[in-house]
């Protein structure tokens, strides 16, 4: 079956503002995010792509645009099922403020039990995204063959949940996965099991450097009793 290239959208204005964007309209790439998107065609230059699939949200479409400009014949499809998690009443709120919500500890430690007020559950989010990928895998294989590769641009929590599915991990462990803005995750699907070929690859190792002053949403990660930091809901802003 096909190989899926998952791209998280570039850094957004909500990432740098420390806001949980969700499906809030009008959230676009910031200057750094636009630079990340502009670098994407060169990073994928050696990869033959048969089609592109995008979340309907603006920041994903903006991320793919330079790639589409570089490959004028590459078809683009919009897929609602890989849109951002519906955070409901949490959408548009500061992550620092949400850190005090009792639900946040459930989101961090037991996400399969987490349902956002006025929104969807994290189990429903994963289920729709996995169904979308399975459907697109079948379509790509039928139209282009089992060795085809396609790209899909989505969001942090969506990509993390797809990685968890590919690794056979319970959703309660998906917060252990991290994907930076405009990072590339590659999953090779076969008839018996998937293989994660790349995970959160940004093309360099700058994101591994210690940060004296975390940027944007990452500043909301607070130490827990065991010294570990919480995962940033929505994915965080990545390296400066």
XYZ file of N, CA and C in Angstrom:
720
model
N 0.840 -1.193 0.000
C 0.000 0.000 0.000
C 0.876 1.244 0.000
N 0.282 2.431 -0.174
C 1.082 3.636 -0.390
C 1.891 4.093 0.824
N 2.784 5.024 0.550
C 3.515 5.737 1.594
C 2.861 7.102 1.785
N 2.607 7.444 3.020
C 1.966 8.713 3.361
C 3.000 9.657 3.974
N 3.121 10.845 3.388
C 3.956 11.907 3.937
C 3.040 12.873 4.681
N 3.122 12.873 5.996
C 2.317 13.774 6.815
C 3.121 15.035 7.134
N 2.545 16.178 6.827
C 3.188 17.453 7.125
C 2.307 18.223 8.097
N 2.871 18.595 9.215
C 2.133 19.512 10.079
C 2.254 20.909 9.478
N 1.192 21.703 9.554
C 1.247 23.058 9.006
C 2.383 23.853 9.639
N 2.849 24.878 8.938
C 3.891 25.741 9.463
C 3.419 26.526 10.684
N 4.378 27.163 11.335
C 4.043 27.891 12.553
C 3.010 28.975 12.261
N 2.004 29.043 13.130
C 0.884 29.950 12.899
C 0.895 31.112 13.878
N 0.057 32.095 13.599
C -0.081 33.235 14.501
C -0.621 32.805 15.858
N -1.424 31.753 15.884
C -1.938 31.241 17.157
C -0.835 30.546 17.945
N 0.058 29.815 17.243
C 1.175 29.171 17.929
C 2.014 30.189 18.681
N 2.372 31.268 18.019
C 3.242 32.259 18.637
C 2.518 33.079 19.702
N 1.197 33.134 19.627
C 0.422 33.868 20.633
C 0.054 32.984 21.821
N 0.388 31.687 21.755
C 0.049 30.792 22.841
C -1.435 30.540 22.961
N -2.128 30.525 21.826
C -3.576 30.341 21.791
C -3.899 28.986 21.170
N -4.898 28.297 21.720
C -5.376 27.054 21.133
C -6.345 27.405 20.006
N -5.851 27.353 18.784
C -6.627 27.845 17.643
C -7.838 26.971 17.353
N -7.635 25.645 17.363
C -8.721 24.767 16.957
C -9.164 25.098 15.543
N -10.463 25.234 15.380
C -11.013 25.550 14.062
C -11.387 27.021 13.914
N -10.859 27.869 14.780
C -11.121 29.307 14.700
C -10.718 29.826 13.322
N -11.605 30.525 12.619
C -11.245 31.035 11.284
C -10.220 32.164 11.372
N -9.492 32.358 10.282
C -8.577 33.485 10.187
C -7.215 33.258 10.795
N -6.893 32.039 11.194
C -5.566 31.739 11.732
C -4.660 31.361 10.562
N -3.626 32.141 10.352
C -2.751 31.927 9.205
C -1.319 31.683 9.664
N -0.433 31.401 8.733
C 0.973 31.239 9.052
C 1.575 32.575 9.459
N 2.493 32.544 10.433
C 3.238 33.751 10.738
C 4.452 33.811 9.806
N 5.336 34.768 10.020
C 6.475 34.950 9.110
C 7.359 33.711 9.086
N 7.626 33.146 10.257
C 8.439 31.941 10.329
C 7.721 30.775 9.642
N 6.415 30.661 9.843
C 5.649 29.598 9.206
C 5.689 29.687 7.697
N 5.633 30.915 7.168
C 5.718 31.100 5.719
C 7.095 30.668 5.197
N 8.145 30.935 5.980
C 9.489 30.497 5.593
C 9.575 28.970 5.599
N 8.967 28.356 6.606
C 8.971 26.895 6.668
C 8.248 26.297 5.463
N 7.114 26.878 5.109
C 6.360 26.385 3.952
C 7.157 26.562 2.665
N 7.860 27.687 2.549
C 8.654 27.954 1.347
C 9.796 26.952 1.187
N 10.275 26.399 2.303
C 11.378 25.432 2.248
C 10.895 24.015 1.955
N 9.602 23.781 2.039
C 9.072 22.428 1.887
C 9.339 21.818 0.512
N 9.191 22.556 -0.600
C 9.446 21.936 -1.911
C 10.854 21.376 -2.040
N 11.847 22.080 -1.524
C 13.226 21.584 -1.613
C 13.420 20.354 -0.740
N 12.784 20.333 0.418
C 12.924 19.185 1.316
C 12.321 17.926 0.707
N 11.269 18.088 -0.102
C 10.590 16.943 -0.711
C 10.966 16.759 -2.182
N 12.006 17.449 -2.639
C 12.342 17.462 -4.070
C 12.587 16.066 -4.625
N 13.144 15.170 -3.823
C 13.490 13.836 -4.328
C 12.326 12.857 -4.269
N 11.219 13.290 -3.701
C 10.079 12.389 -3.498
C 9.052 12.596 -4.598
N 8.701 11.541 -5.286
C 7.655 11.593 -6.316
C 6.305 11.515 -5.618
N 5.482 12.536 -5.787
C 4.180 12.605 -5.142
C 3.081 12.505 -6.196
N 2.051 11.727 -5.900
C 0.971 11.572 -6.871
C -0.187 12.525 -6.596
N -0.354 12.951 -5.342
C -1.403 13.911 -5.011
C -1.155 14.487 -3.629
N -1.862 15.561 -3.333
C -1.777 16.221 -2.023
C -3.176 16.290 -1.424
N -3.243 16.122 -0.111
C -4.500 16.203 0.626
C -4.300 17.218 1.745
N -5.282 18.094 1.935
C -5.143 19.139 2.946
C -6.349 19.197 3.860
N -6.081 19.495 5.117
C -7.139 19.956 6.011
C -7.765 21.196 5.392
N -9.039 21.463 5.644
C -9.664 22.649 5.060
C -9.202 23.966 5.682
N -8.475 23.915 6.788
C -8.108 25.156 7.477
C -6.989 25.898 6.744
N -7.047 27.213 6.827
C -6.196 28.096 6.031
C -4.711 27.817 6.218
N -4.287 27.572 7.450
C -2.854 27.398 7.705
C -2.290 26.156 7.014
N -3.117 25.140 6.801
C -2.655 23.963 6.066
C -2.573 24.244 4.571
N -3.570 24.913 4.052
C -3.546 25.247 2.619
C -2.376 26.174 2.294
N -2.086 27.108 3.196
C -0.939 28.004 2.999
C 0.379 27.224 3.024
N 0.452 26.215 3.877
C 1.674 25.419 3.981
C 1.945 24.648 2.702
N 0.904 24.139 2.073
C 1.072 23.352 0.852
C 1.244 24.207 -0.398
N 0.888 25.479 -0.343
C 0.878 26.289 -1.555
C 2.229 26.351 -2.268
N 3.359 26.573 -1.560
C 4.646 26.575 -2.278
C 4.939 25.245 -2.965
N 4.554 24.143 -2.347
C 4.760 22.835 -2.969
C 3.911 22.708 -4.229
N 2.669 23.175 -4.156
C 1.799 23.138 -5.333
C 2.318 24.054 -6.435
N 2.876 25.200 -6.060
C 3.449 26.112 -7.050
C 4.650 25.478 -7.741
N 5.429 24.705 -6.967
C 6.620 24.059 -7.527
C 6.263 22.854 -8.392
N 5.068 22.288 -8.162
C 4.625 21.120 -8.917
C 3.224 21.406 -9.472
N 3.139 22.165 -10.558
C 1.843 22.630 -11.073
C 0.848 21.513 -11.376
N 1.318 20.313 -11.666
C 0.392 19.233 -12.002
C -0.063 18.411 -10.812
N 0.374 18.770 -9.613
C 0.036 17.973 -8.442
C -1.399 18.264 -8.004
N -2.289 17.269 -8.042
C -3.684 17.511 -7.651
C -3.791 17.749 -6.146
N -4.676 18.670 -5.762
C -4.930 18.961 -4.358
C -6.368 18.588 -4.022
N -6.538 17.879 -2.918
C -7.851 17.491 -2.428
C -8.012 17.983 -0.994
N -9.201 18.412 -0.645
C -9.500 18.839 0.723
C -10.227 17.712 1.447
N -9.796 17.441 2.671
C -10.368 16.348 3.454
C -10.784 16.871 4.832
N -12.080 16.957 5.061
C -12.588 17.477 6.333
C -12.199 16.616 7.523
N -12.020 15.320 7.303
C -11.758 14.409 8.418
C -10.364 14.558 9.007
N -9.475 15.307 8.354
C -8.158 15.571 8.935
C -8.054 17.016 9.410
N -9.201 17.678 9.565
C -9.204 19.010 10.148
C -8.790 18.933 11.616
N -8.462 20.075 12.177
C -8.037 20.147 13.563
C -9.097 19.559 14.488
N -8.662 19.088 15.656
C -9.608 18.633 16.667
C -10.586 19.767 16.974
N -11.841 19.418 17.164
C -12.835 20.416 17.558
C -12.738 20.598 19.073
N -12.018 21.644 19.464
C -11.812 21.900 20.888
C -12.996 22.610 21.538
N -14.032 22.875 20.771
C -15.258 23.440 21.328
C -15.024 24.737 22.074
N -15.450 24.787 23.336
C -15.368 26.006 24.137
C -13.923 26.395 24.460
N -13.008 25.481 24.260
C -11.592 25.804 24.500
C -10.980 26.584 23.333
N -11.585 26.531 22.181
C -11.016 27.172 20.991
C -10.836 28.664 21.203
N -9.672 29.165 20.820
C -9.391 30.594 20.910
C -8.920 31.058 22.275
N -8.818 30.142 23.237
C -8.385 30.525 24.582
C -6.878 30.359 24.747
N -6.293 31.103 25.670
C -4.868 31.015 25.947
C -4.546 29.662 26.586
N -3.457 29.045 26.127
C -3.049 27.773 26.696
C -2.653 27.915 28.161
N -2.074 29.051 28.524
C -1.704 29.276 29.919
C -2.933 29.258 30.818
N -4.024 29.781 30.316
C -5.287 29.792 31.056
C -5.886 28.389 31.129
N -5.797 27.642 30.032
C -6.360 26.294 29.992
C -5.594 25.321 30.883
N -4.336 25.629 31.197
C -3.536 24.739 32.028
C -4.161 24.523 33.400
N -4.985 25.463 33.853
C -5.626 25.355 35.164
C -6.958 24.612 35.123
N -7.428 24.249 33.931
C -8.686 23.528 33.811
C -8.500 22.071 34.277
N -9.422 21.534 35.073
C -9.307 20.140 35.509
C -9.201 19.149 34.352
N -9.842 19.470 33.226
C -9.810 18.573 32.077
C -8.403 18.426 31.502
N -7.532 19.427 31.716
C -6.206 19.383 31.109
C -5.415 18.166 31.580
N -5.535 17.797 32.843
C -4.797 16.626 33.320
C -5.306 15.351 32.647
N -6.593 15.311 32.319
C -7.140 14.163 31.590
C -6.587 14.149 30.163
N -6.545 15.312 29.524
C -5.993 15.423 28.170
C -4.548 14.928 28.147
N -3.800 15.229 29.202
C -2.396 14.841 29.256
C -2.197 13.369 29.601
N -2.945 12.867 30.574
C -2.672 11.547 31.126
C -3.612 10.449 30.634
N -4.820 10.815 30.237
C -5.827 9.809 29.852
C -6.667 10.356 28.695
N -6.007 10.727 27.574
C -6.711 11.410 26.486
C -7.861 10.609 25.883
N -7.841 9.296 26.002
C -8.950 8.518 25.445
C -10.244 8.773 26.194
N -10.147 9.398 27.384
C -11.346 9.741 28.152
C -11.702 11.215 28.037
N -10.916 11.971 27.278
C -11.098 13.429 27.205
C -12.087 13.809 26.109
N -13.051 14.631 26.477
C -13.998 15.209 25.517
C -14.080 16.697 25.811
N -13.888 17.524 24.800
C -13.850 18.968 24.997
C -15.260 19.533 25.078
N -15.526 20.395 26.036
C -16.887 20.951 26.190
C -17.317 21.693 24.932
N -18.454 21.288 24.384
C -18.938 21.897 23.160
C -18.208 21.430 21.918
N -17.283 20.453 22.069
C -16.502 19.973 20.937
C -16.579 18.464 20.814
N -15.458 17.844 20.448
C -15.438 16.403 20.237
C -14.490 15.732 21.217
N -14.560 14.432 21.289
C -13.633 13.667 22.113
C -12.363 13.389 21.312
N -11.285 13.099 22.027
C -10.034 12.776 21.349
C -10.124 11.410 20.675
N -10.953 10.509 21.200
C -11.168 9.228 20.525
C -11.846 9.432 19.178
N -12.826 10.330 19.137
C -13.517 10.605 17.873
C -12.569 11.266 16.875
N -11.708 12.151 17.373
C -10.718 12.795 16.514
C -9.831 11.765 15.849
N -9.290 10.838 16.638
C -8.406 9.820 16.074
C -9.151 8.927 15.092
N -10.369 8.527 15.446
C -11.119 7.596 14.602
C -11.369 8.189 13.216
N -11.777 9.443 13.162
C -12.070 10.035 11.849
C -10.792 10.199 11.023
N -9.686 10.562 11.690
C -8.431 10.743 10.962
C -7.917 9.409 10.420
N -7.979 8.365 11.231
C -7.541 7.046 10.778
C -8.416 6.566 9.622
N -9.724 6.760 9.725
C -10.619 6.367 8.635
C -10.264 7.110 7.345
N -9.947 8.400 7.476
C -9.585 9.191 6.297
C -8.333 8.641 5.629
N -7.320 8.339 6.431
C -6.076 7.806 5.868
C -6.309 6.448 5.207
N -7.089 5.597 5.841
C -7.371 4.286 5.232
C -8.064 4.462 3.881
N -9.020 5.373 3.828
C -9.735 5.611 2.572
C -8.808 6.168 1.502
N -7.938 7.117 1.881
C -7.020 7.700 0.905
C -5.969 6.691 0.458
N -5.515 5.839 1.380
C -4.582 4.783 0.978
C -5.192 3.898 -0.106
N -6.441 3.503 0.100
C -7.110 2.633 -0.874
C -7.274 3.342 -2.211
N -7.635 4.622 -2.165
C -7.828 5.385 -3.395
C -6.513 5.564 -4.148
N -5.459 5.920 -3.408
C -4.159 6.132 -4.053
C -3.642 4.831 -4.651
N -3.788 3.733 -3.937
C -3.330 2.449 -4.474
C -4.109 2.061 -5.726
N -5.419 2.277 -5.697
C -6.243 1.909 -6.843
C -5.901 2.734 -8.078
N -5.579 4.015 -7.876
C -5.353 4.920 -9.009
C -3.894 5.004 -9.440
N -2.955 4.740 -8.490
C -1.537 4.985 -8.793
C -0.617 3.816 -8.455
N -1.135 2.773 -7.856
C -0.313 1.611 -7.545
C 0.165 1.601 -6.097
N 0.606 0.418 -5.667
C 0.943 0.247 -4.253
C 2.232 0.942 -3.841
N 3.061 1.348 -4.786
C 4.314 2.016 -4.449
C 4.201 3.538 -4.486
N 3.001 4.038 -4.666
C 2.805 5.489 -4.765
C 3.009 6.172 -3.409
N 3.343 7.468 -3.484
C 3.530 8.292 -2.288
C 2.681 9.541 -2.428
N 2.006 9.915 -1.350
C 1.218 11.143 -1.379
C 1.445 11.932 -0.096
N 1.113 13.216 -0.139
C 1.358 14.107 0.993
C 0.027 14.561 1.571
N -0.005 14.692 2.884
C -1.207 15.119 3.591
C -0.796 16.168 4.627
N -1.398 17.342 4.569
C -1.070 18.418 5.509
C -2.186 18.545 6.536
N -1.814 18.395 7.809
C -2.811 18.414 8.864
C -2.247 19.115 10.104
N -2.688 18.692 11.282
C -2.439 19.401 12.536
C -1.763 18.494 13.550
N -1.174 19.110 14.568
C -0.355 18.381 15.520
C -1.042 17.188 16.158
N -2.196 17.406 16.775
C -2.864 16.303 17.468
C -3.373 15.242 16.490
N -3.761 15.654 15.298
C -4.185 14.685 14.281
C -3.012 13.788 13.896
N -1.867 14.390 13.608
C -0.701 13.615 13.184
C -0.223 12.703 14.308
N -0.199 13.210 15.525
C 0.198 12.379 16.666
C -0.722 11.176 16.829
N -2.012 11.382 16.621
C -2.947 10.264 16.757
C -2.767 9.252 15.631
N -2.411 9.710 14.430
C -2.141 8.793 13.324
C -0.859 8.002 13.567
N 0.141 8.646 14.143
C 1.381 7.944 14.484
C 1.099 6.879 15.537
N 0.302 7.232 16.547
C -0.049 6.257 17.580
C -0.729 5.041 16.963
N -1.651 5.279 16.045
C -2.321 4.170 15.359
C -1.325 3.322 14.586
N -0.406 3.979 13.861
C 0.565 3.245 13.049
C 1.505 2.409 13.912
N 1.824 2.895 15.107
C 2.736 2.177 16.003
C 2.012 1.163 16.888
N 0.689 1.088 16.774
C -0.059 0.177 17.626
C -0.106 0.638 19.068
N 0.036 1.955 19.280
C 0.001 2.531 20.619
C -1.426 2.886 21.010
N -1.740 2.722 22.274
C -3.016 3.203 22.786
C -3.025 4.722 22.708
N -4.189 5.297 22.478
C -4.303 6.752 22.406
C -3.806 7.421 23.685
N -3.885 6.737 24.821
C -3.417 7.323 26.075
C -1.921 7.583 26.073
N -1.199 7.032 25.102
C 0.248 7.254 25.009
C 0.619 8.286 23.949
N -0.369 8.843 23.251
C -0.016 9.663 22.082
C 0.637 10.981 22.461
N 0.480 11.432 23.706
C 1.149 12.660 24.116
C 2.658 12.486 24.213
N 3.146 11.267 24.106
C 4.591 11.030 24.085
C 5.196 11.322 22.711
N 4.359 11.510 21.730
C 4.803 11.828 20.366
C 4.844 13.347 20.211
N 5.856 13.856 19.532
C 5.959 15.306 19.313
C 6.242 15.582 17.844
N 5.507 16.521 17.261
C 5.739 16.941 15.872
C 5.760 18.470 15.818
N 6.872 19.016 15.368
C 7.019 20.460 15.261
C 6.287 21.007 14.037
N 6.066 22.318 13.982
C 5.475 22.924 12.782
C 6.294 22.616 11.532
N 5.608 22.267 10.492
C 6.172 21.936 9.176
C 7.119 20.735 9.225
N 7.009 19.929 10.263
C 7.788 18.696 10.304
C 7.146 17.650 9.397
N 7.982 16.711 8.968
C 7.551 15.651 8.055
C 7.576 14.318 8.790
N 6.465 13.615 8.741
C 6.354 12.264 9.285
C 5.946 11.340 8.145
N 6.693 10.269 7.935
C 6.422 9.367 6.819
C 6.008 8.000 7.348
N 4.880 7.501 6.841
C 4.381 6.183 7.231
C 4.189 5.343 5.979
N 4.857 4.207 5.950
C 4.711 3.267 4.850
C 3.688 2.213 5.269
N 2.574 2.171 4.577
C 1.523 1.213 4.901
C 1.702 -0.064 4.085
N 1.512 -1.198 4.735
C 1.501 -2.481 4.039
C 0.199 -3.189 4.407
N -0.027 -4.327 3.834
C -1.288 -5.024 4.085
C -1.371 -5.588 5.501
N -0.235 -5.795 6.145
C -0.245 -6.393 7.478
C 0.045 -5.384 8.590
N 0.875 -4.387 8.318
C 1.192 -3.403 9.356
C 1.876 -2.189 8.744
N 1.734 -1.033 9.387
C 2.435 0.160 8.914
C 3.853 0.221 9.485
N 4.698 1.004 8.821
C 6.050 1.264 9.296
C 6.260 2.777 9.337
N 6.663 3.301 10.484
C 6.946 4.729 10.606
C 8.387 4.956 10.158
N 8.547 5.605 9.010
C 9.862 5.790 8.403
C 10.556 7.077 8.868
N 9.771 8.104 9.122
C 10.286 9.370 9.657
C 9.271 9.875 10.666
N 9.750 10.556 11.704
C 8.853 11.102 12.712
C 9.281 12.524 13.065
N 8.424 13.480 12.747
C 8.685 14.868 13.124
C 9.982 15.426 12.582
N 10.352 15.046 11.360
C 11.620 15.465 10.768
C 11.510 16.897 10.254
N 12.299 17.786 10.810
C 12.286 19.186 10.372
C 13.426 19.505 9.412
N 14.245 18.516 9.092
C 15.343 18.749 8.162
C 16.615 19.219 8.840
N 16.541 19.506 10.133
C 17.722 19.855 10.912
C 17.454 19.451 12.356
N 18.429 19.709 13.232
C 18.281 19.307 14.633
C 18.149 20.498 15.568
N 17.848 21.667 15.018
C 17.735 22.864 15.850
C 16.693 22.714 16.950
N 15.629 21.953 16.661
C 14.549 21.809 17.634
C 14.990 21.042 18.874
N 16.145 20.354 18.812
C 16.624 19.593 19.959
C 17.461 20.443 20.911
N 17.833 21.643 20.491
C 18.652 22.510 21.341
C 17.845 22.999 22.539
N 18.481 23.073 23.725
C 17.766 23.604 24.900
C 17.329 25.037 24.656
N 16.186 25.404 25.192
C 15.646 26.749 25.004
C 15.610 27.476 26.335
N 16.246 28.621 26.385
C 16.186 29.425 27.602
C 14.833 30.092 27.744
N 14.253 30.488 26.607
C 12.959 31.178 26.609
C 12.061 30.500 25.587
N 11.219 29.543 26.003
C 10.344 28.860 25.047
C 9.478 29.835 24.281
N 9.200 29.473 23.021
C 8.442 30.348 22.139
C 6.968 29.976 22.152
N 6.110 30.961 22.191
C 4.682 30.773 21.994
C 4.070 29.744 22.914
N 3.353 28.783 22.322
C 2.585 27.819 23.101
C 3.469 26.946 23.967
N 4.741 26.726 23.564
C 5.594 25.875 24.363
C 5.862 26.462 25.737
N 5.690 27.757 25.888
C 5.918 28.384 27.181
C 4.894 27.938 28.212
N 3.834 27.292 27.779
C 2.787 26.869 28.710
C 3.067 25.502 29.299
N 4.093 24.802 28.799
C 4.395 23.487 29.340
C 4.954 23.648 30.742
N 4.308 23.051 31.715
C 4.722 23.224 33.099
C 5.259 21.922 33.653
N 6.310 22.001 34.511
C 6.863 20.775 35.086
C 5.847 20.070 35.958
N 5.872 18.764 35.935
C 5.030 17.990 36.826
C 5.888 17.481 37.970
N 5.294 16.726 38.889
C 6.016 16.260 40.064
C 7.225 15.409 39.716
N 7.147 14.683 38.593
C 8.256 13.800 38.244
C 9.273 14.493 37.339
N 9.120 15.801 37.132
C 10.097 16.559 36.377
C 9.849 16.603 34.893
N 8.829 15.906 34.398
C 8.539 15.901 32.970
C 7.600 17.041 32.629
N 7.677 17.525 31.380
C 6.789 18.608 30.938
C 5.557 18.009 30.285
N 4.428 18.710 30.419
C 3.214 18.299 29.742
C 3.345 18.545 28.243
N 2.591 17.793 27.464
C 2.529 18.026 26.025
C 1.682 19.266 25.769
N 2.046 20.028 24.745
C 1.278 21.217 24.395
C 0.093 20.808 23.545
N -1.106 21.076 24.032
C -2.321 20.732 23.291
C -2.337 21.523 21.981
N -2.572 20.834 20.871
C -2.553 21.480 19.574
C -1.219 21.392 18.880
N -0.115 21.139 19.627
C 1.164 20.868 18.986
C 2.314 21.790 19.303
N 2.051 23.035 19.738
C 3.144 23.937 20.068
C 3.707 24.673 18.870
N 4.645 25.586 19.161
C 5.182 26.495 18.143
C 6.483 26.053 17.536
N 7.124 25.015 18.086
C 8.365 24.535 17.525
C 9.555 25.400 17.894
N 10.676 25.184 17.183
C 11.908 25.916 17.451
C 11.778 27.365 16.981
N 12.540 28.294 17.605
C 12.466 29.714 17.186
C 12.877 29.861 15.725
